[in-house]
Amino acid sequence: MLYNRKEAFRHTFKNPIPATFQLIVEGEKEDEVEFSNKGACLIVDLSPSGIRIYSKLDIPKRPGYPIHLAIEVLLTDVPIKLVGDLVWKKAYMDGHQYGIDLKTDEKIEFQIIQELKERRRLELIETKKSNK
């Protein structure tokens, strides 16, 4: 069986991870960018190319106007800063789930993969301790 190392995988968290996000608002000038206030969210799942978050905040979708987000999450001990475009939105419980297409390069993808591996390793250690 051949294995494609470039194929994206998705890690779903047993307990969603707290994070913050900001909307990125492009200004009238090409290099003009503003950020909204930070909002709270939970990371439901994560891959090197995409992320699903849950938030009680309602991000309005406007057809024809892309919505860009900056997300900051701490999976282990190194903060990861991600940027992406809102792709889908779905009502969920008392908030919404959002699918975000991440704009990453090889460095960020490598960081995501390494942090997911380390987090999983730590989770396994905790599971073994609690089962004793």
C-alpha positions as semicolon CSV with decimal commas, in nm:
position;residue;x (nm);y (nm);z (nm)
1;M;0,000;0,000;0,000
2;L;0,138;0,340;-0,096
3;Y;0,123;0,622;0,158
4;N;0,087;0,981;0,047
5;R;0,274;1,199;0,297
6;K;0,121;1,516;0,151
7;E;-0,233;1,392;0,210
8;A;-0,399;1,598;0,481
9;F;-0,532;1,431;0,791
10;R;-0,774;1,569;1,045
11;H;-0,743;1,530;1,421
12;T;-1,071;1,551;1,612
13;F;-1,023;1,648;1,975
14;K;-1,201;1,443;2,241
15;N;-1,230;1,764;2,443
16;P;-1,235;2,074;2,219
17;I;-0,940;2,310;2,269
18;P;-1,001;2,672;2,380
19;A;-0,875;2,934;2,136
20;T;-0,937;3,291;2,028
21;F;-1,015;3,437;1,688
22;Q;-1,035;3,776;1,524
23;L;-1,202;3,881;1,202
24;I;-0,961;4,036;0,955
25;V;-1,117;4,333;0,780
26;E;-0,949;4,456;0,465
27;G;-0,942;4,833;0,425
28;E;-0,986;5,045;0,117
29;K;-0,611;5,057;0,050
30;E;-0,433;4,740;-0,062
31;D;-0,212;4,701;0,247
32;E;-0,471;4,830;0,496
33;V;-0,593;4,560;0,736
34;E;-0,782;4,587;1,064
35;F;-0,860;4,322;1,324
36;S;-1,181;4,289;1,523
37;N;-1,183;4,234;1,898
38;K;-1,089;3,883;2,006
39;G;-1,367;3,629;2,038
40;A;-1,366;3,295;2,219
41;C;-1,397;2,967;2,034
42;L;-1,325;2,598;2,071
43;I;-1,119;2,398;1,822
44;V;-1,324;2,089;1,731
45;D;-1,082;1,945;1,477
46;L;-0,767;2,050;1,300
47;S;-0,562;1,952;0,997
48;P;-0,268;2,122;0,827
49;S;-0,510;2,271;0,574
50;G;-0,831;2,331;0,768
51;I;-0,992;2,382;1,104
52;R;-1,342;2,348;1,249
53;I;-1,429;2,577;1,536
54;Y;-1,732;2,627;1,758
55;S;-1,831;2,965;1,899
56;K;-2,133;3,118;2,063
57;L;-2,061;3,426;1,853
58;D;-2,248;3,457;1,523
59;I;-2,017;3,552;1,238
60;P;-2,239;3,691;0,962
61;K;-2,170;3,551;0,615
62;R;-2,203;3,801;0,333
63;P;-2,223;3,646;-0,015
64;G;-1,952;3,783;-0,239
65;Y;-1,741;3,909;0,054
66;P;-1,486;3,662;0,188
67;I;-1,448;3,649;0,565
68;H;-1,090;3,609;0,686
69;L;-1,005;3,497;1,040
70;A;-0,691;3,492;1,254
71;I;-0,696;3,211;1,511
72;E;-0,459;3,161;1,801
73;V;-0,444;2,826;1,978
74;L;-0,218;2,657;2,231
75;L;-0,207;2,280;2,170
76;T;0,093;2,212;2,394
77;D;0,328;2,488;2,503
78;V;0,384;2,676;2,175
79;P;0,114;2,916;2,050
80;I;0,008;2,863;1,691
81;K;-0,121;3,157;1,490
82;L;-0,334;3,059;1,192
83;V;-0,508;3,257;0,920
84;G;-0,787;3,129;0,700
85;D;-1,108;3,193;0,512
86;L;-1,454;3,105;0,641
87;V;-1,592;2,835;0,411
88;W;-1,907;2,717;0,585
89;K;-2,125;2,791;0,887
90;K;-2,376;2,567;1,066
91;A;-2,598;2,631;1,368
92;Y;-2,493;2,401;1,651
93;M;-2,627;2,385;2,008
94;D;-2,635;2,743;2,139
95;G;-2,384;2,876;1,882
96;H;-2,233;2,789;1,547
97;Q;-1,969;2,566;1,398
98;Y;-1,744;2,712;1,129
99;G;-1,524;2,548;0,869
100;I;-1,212;2,745;0,790
101;D;-0,973;2,686;0,500
102;L;-0,629;2,765;0,640
103;K;-0,376;2,966;0,443
104;T;-0,059;2,786;0,544
105;D;0,291;2,733;0,416
106;E;0,516;2,431;0,477
107;K;0,651;2,582;0,801
108;I;0,304;2,628;0,955
109;E;0,188;2,287;0,831
110;F;0,495;2,126;0,991
111;Q;0,427;2,314;1,317
112;I;0,063;2,196;1,320
113;I;0,167;1,835;1,262
114;Q;0,438;1,845;1,530
115;E;0,206;2,006;1,785
116;L;-0,071;1,753;1,711
117;K;0,177;1,466;1,757
118;E;0,300;1,609;2,087
119;R;-0,054;1,673;2,212
120;R;-0,156;1,317;2,125
121;R;0,154;1,180;2,302
122;L;0,065;1,380;2,615
123;E;-0,298;1,262;2,597
124;L;-0,183;0,898;2,583
125;I;0,039;0,949;2,887
126;E;-0,253;1,102;3,079
127;T;-0,482;0,815;2,975
128;K;-0,229;0,558;3,099
129;K;-0,195;0,742;3,432
130;S;-0,571;0,761;3,487
131;N;-0,616;0,390;3,404
132;K;-0,374;0,282;3,680
